[in-house]
Amino acid sequence: MFNSIEESPLYQIANPKSIVFFGASNSISAMGTNLLMSLQTAGFEGAVYPVHLKEEKVLGLNAYRSVLDLPEVPDLAVIVLPTKIVNQALEECGRKGIRKAAIVSGGFKEVGGSGVALEEDLKEIAGRYGIRVLGPNCLGVANLHHKLNTTFIPYEGPGGFIGLASQSGSFVTQIFDYLSKLGLGFSTAFSVGNEMDIDLIDSMEYLAACPNTKVIALYIEGIKRGRAFMETARSIVPHKPIVALYVGGSETGKRAGFSHTGALAGPDDLYSGMFRQSGVIRAQSVTELFDFCWVLGSLPKPEGPRVVIQTHSGGPGAAAADSCGRAGLELPALSDDTVEKLTPFVPHTGSINNPVDLTFSKNPDDFYSNIPQVLIKEKKADMLLIYFFTPSKVLERALKQMGLSEEEIMDQAPKFMDHQCSSVARLLETDNKPIIGYTFRSLQEPSIRGLTDRGIPVFPGPERAARAIAALVKYASFDTRKLDW
Amino acid sequence: MFNSIEESPLYQIANPKSIVFFGASNSISAMGTNLLMSLQTAGFEGAVYPVHLKEEKVLGLNAYRSVLDLPEVPDLAVIVLPTKIVNQALEECGRKGIRKAAIVSGGFKEVGGSGVALEEDLKEIAGRYGIRVLGPNCLGVANLHHKLNTTFIPYEGPGGFIGLASQSGSFVTQIFDYLSKLGLGFSTAFSVGNEMDIDLIDSMEYLAACPNTKVIALYIEGIKRGRAFMETARSIVPHKPIVALYVGGSETGKRAGFSHTGALAGPDDLYSGMFRQSGVIRAQSVTELFDFCWVLGSLPKPEGPRVVIQTHSGGPGAAAADSCGRAGLELPALSDDTVEKLTPFVPHTGSINNPVDLTFSKNPDDFYSNIPQVLIKEKKADMLLIYFFTPSKVLERALKQMGLSEEEIMDQAPKFMDHQCSSVARLLETDNKPIIGYTFRSLQEPSIRGLTDRGIPVFPGPERAARAIAALVKYASFDTRKLDW
């Protein structure tokens, strides 16, 4: 580990002031062109120097015949050239004095045969010049806080709090939109490719020191430095949670992973043990990876595994109770005090148990404010899980019946919903207990977005919510039980 | 079982020509008003008679002081009155000659105490007049093919192919929009409530005979007639798949379920055994319930568990391979013949294994047509699983680079995508093998909707796809192994 983030070999790769770009042209059919377009879309503010043998301009930027012609020594080289000329380009970067490179080109170790020797040669060149290399066979880096994106898919959104180190470039670039729809984003995401030099562990160290990163996500097909991984993880976990998805454990996953980055996979339980012993929380799918990051990065630590569920519908309440049970969470009975305080708000067809079920609620204030305010104070519960279901249509129907005009409805409905959402979100600040939602509606509806944008994770379905809560509980238990998970 | 669907006690409940409606007013704060509005939104074409003590008109319809005043004997009574006057209303329905009722009102057996006696009394009245009752404590029925919806949430979409019998009304009414976003819908959905008379098994029998229903979904908190359930399921499964979600198995789920409909839950493994022995496929969550219905209702039966995966990105390919492995599916190596045919389409950085990984593909025709056409013929594979990722932005960027104007792009891009989607969908018809997709993009994007609207299920993430495929394989194995699953 290093003392300051600037000491990380990834610092200039994630925060370059200037970039030389190999492999972009004015033709969209070249992959490099797409990557340079992504960089432009992100609004990168530093100098960008495309190298091209023939063109005067590449995507509107002045092009150079050779990296040796550049007016300065750029912080970073991004190389997206055909395999056979990559090594020569790196050699020239070295001669220019460049000391950081992201090599996107594939065709090295991962394809076997002559690719293995080619990567050995590339490594020798990097070593000779002291160039620290991300890749080859990667998609580089995205740091939207620095308006940097060297990956395939353009993205204009803001940066978020999830730091990713990934042995798949797709899980950087093809996930921007997915996260954005949850109201999330990457702090910085590294595609490590073949890990010829910089690897997953270097990336973890960078992300541990990165002030924008609240939680670290790992996509793993195979770890090469097992002991270093565990030591690094153990040093990070006490102050920043790590979630890992490992896909190489099954026979089929192993085969697919090998042909992808050439990383060697091990048996599933070996990795499980390694994660457990180093305090890393394991996800079983990409969905879970980011679900877990969501709660770990945005909610306070719960004191225990006790959940109180609030619903206005029996089925969703029972399904949530079932999901919580399966995820190893507890549903305590409510205190007499809580029951007494809730009585005025729950009709006789409802149920003041856990789940608290209003059945049919006439007053949204009960659901969004009066009841959560009581439940958050329940001493026997550590967290609040709420079923949200307020389609705009239903709200508009109610306002229409109240005699409001179409215009007034369009004006009032969003404000009303916003007020309800902020009532719930305020409890996060006042009571410092996790609040999690679930729904079967689109997460893009204003009534849901009003919650997620205020830091309350809302999951599509109770099973995802329950498993995410269980991950949060697991991480919270770290403090007391140390690394003996 | 009955010989014709008209013999089902649910036939007139799901296909009434006329309805008397108790409990609707002109105030939105009455639940009955909301339900009548849903009926109107659905565009119900039969006669509707609101009964109201004071109003002349209810929601624009002529109101009647008493059911006894109606000009005809309606096929169905929908009762959404306060608990204490429900029994009297049913008595009057009986006197009028009405023989079918959906009683939405709660406050009966599910609340315990005096509610139990009240339900006994209600049952006596129904029995005396020979009235078949759905409920009480239910949300009635939705049959969009008949423009019928007595539930809380309005829905204007078309009917679909999933028949639902649910011990939760929410999982009828709060799921319309969820299904619609997947391009799915209910054929007919019954909320059975307390099952005082008509129960889950009666609903299964109706759905088995219903020509719009291709697959039956069950949401279960507790089954009262275990033997009848198994016998009925066994008779249905050979010609129509059944998927069940049971949430009463955990201690917490049991408690929540009991306070909901008063149904008695049993241990989880008892239900698992019951499902297994009767050929019912068990889902572990609401999400899975409808995922499984999706593939079972729209895809042909596979001959075995062998999947070939097509991707243009290593990570999503490896993650899918891992998910398939965990779901018990097999990933066969490709035949020499297939490898030979694929070679022209896969670049040297790609991989002609299983998953077939193009890495970076320049030609969409390869991905949407040339490669799937080869893979669907692979004799060693029973199904094709494809990773879809074609954001509109990327396509539009490509067309822009080709020199098309903004206007031409707006015109051409959708047609181009539509053409690609139909290339894939055509294989469903020509080769009769299941094709399933997965993506991390929104299912509402045109490039995905073009597939789902053509009958190709596309799941958010490979783990849901793999588990759904496993359910399909399980159902397909029924034919050969009989009921010894």
GROMACS .gro file of N, CA and C in nm, chain B residues 20 23 35 107 127 137 213 265-266 277 293 337 353 384 395 410 444 469 481:
model
   57
  505VAL      N    1  -7.372  -0.647  -1.096
  505VAL     CA    2  -7.422  -0.551  -0.997
  505VAL      C    3  -7.306  -0.519  -0.904
  508GLY      N    4  -7.090  -0.086  -0.328
  508GLY     CA    5  -6.979  -0.022  -0.254
  508GLY      C    6  -6.908   0.088  -0.331
  520LEU      N    7  -6.249   0.041  -0.768
  520LEU     CA    8  -6.268  -0.084  -0.841
  520LEU      C    9  -6.363  -0.065  -0.960
  592GLY      N   10  -6.222  -0.840   0.664
  592GLY     CA   11  -6.275  -0.830   0.799
  592GLY      C   12  -6.340  -0.961   0.842
  612GLY      N   13  -7.455  -2.086   0.065
  612GLY     CA   14  -7.499  -2.225   0.046
  612GLY      C   15  -7.649  -2.233   0.028
  622ASN      N   16  -6.240  -1.104   0.111
  622ASN     CA   17  -6.103  -1.057   0.131
  622ASN      C   18  -6.019  -1.085   0.006
  698THR      N   19  -5.510  -1.921  -2.200
  698THR     CA   20  -5.404  -1.948  -2.101
  698THR      C   21  -5.307  -2.053  -2.152
  750ALA      N   22  -5.018  -2.246   0.670
  750ALA     CA   23  -4.899  -2.284   0.594
  750ALA      C   24  -4.838  -2.411   0.651
  751GLY      N   25  -4.756  -2.476   0.573
  751GLY     CA   26  -4.687  -2.596   0.619
  751GLY      C   27  -4.539  -2.581   0.596
  762GLN      N   28  -4.405  -3.397  -0.681
  762GLN     CA   29  -4.483  -3.517  -0.713
  762GLN      C   30  -4.601  -3.491  -0.807
  778CYS      N   31  -4.294  -1.845  -1.621
  778CYS     CA   32  -4.413  -1.843  -1.706
  778CYS      C   33  -4.380  -1.790  -1.845
  822ASP      N   34  -1.805  -2.910  -3.757
  822ASP     CA   35  -1.885  -2.852  -3.863
  822ASP      C   36  -1.926  -2.707  -3.830
  838ASN      N   37  -1.554  -2.099  -2.910
  838ASN     CA   38  -1.585  -2.205  -2.815
  838ASN      C   39  -1.730  -2.185  -2.778
  869LEU      N   40  -3.045  -2.187  -2.763
  869LEU     CA   41  -2.952  -2.078  -2.793
  869LEU      C   42  -2.977  -1.963  -2.695
  880LEU      N   43  -2.585   0.267  -3.236
  880LEU     CA   44  -2.632   0.250  -3.372
  880LEU      C   45  -2.641   0.385  -3.444
  895MET      N   46  -3.313   0.905  -3.776
  895MET     CA   47  -3.440   0.882  -3.705
  895MET      C   48  -3.528   0.786  -3.784
  929GLN      N   49  -3.706  -0.186  -2.230
  929GLN     CA   50  -3.794  -0.102  -2.311
  929GLN      C   51  -3.723  -0.047  -2.435
  954ILE      N   52  -3.443  -2.097  -1.811
  954ILE     CA   53  -3.415  -2.207  -1.904
  954ILE      C   54  -3.421  -2.340  -1.829
  966ARG      N   55  -4.010  -3.869  -1.854
  966ARG     CA   56  -3.995  -3.934  -1.724
  966ARG      C   57  -4.127  -3.944  -1.648
   0.00000   0.00000   0.00000
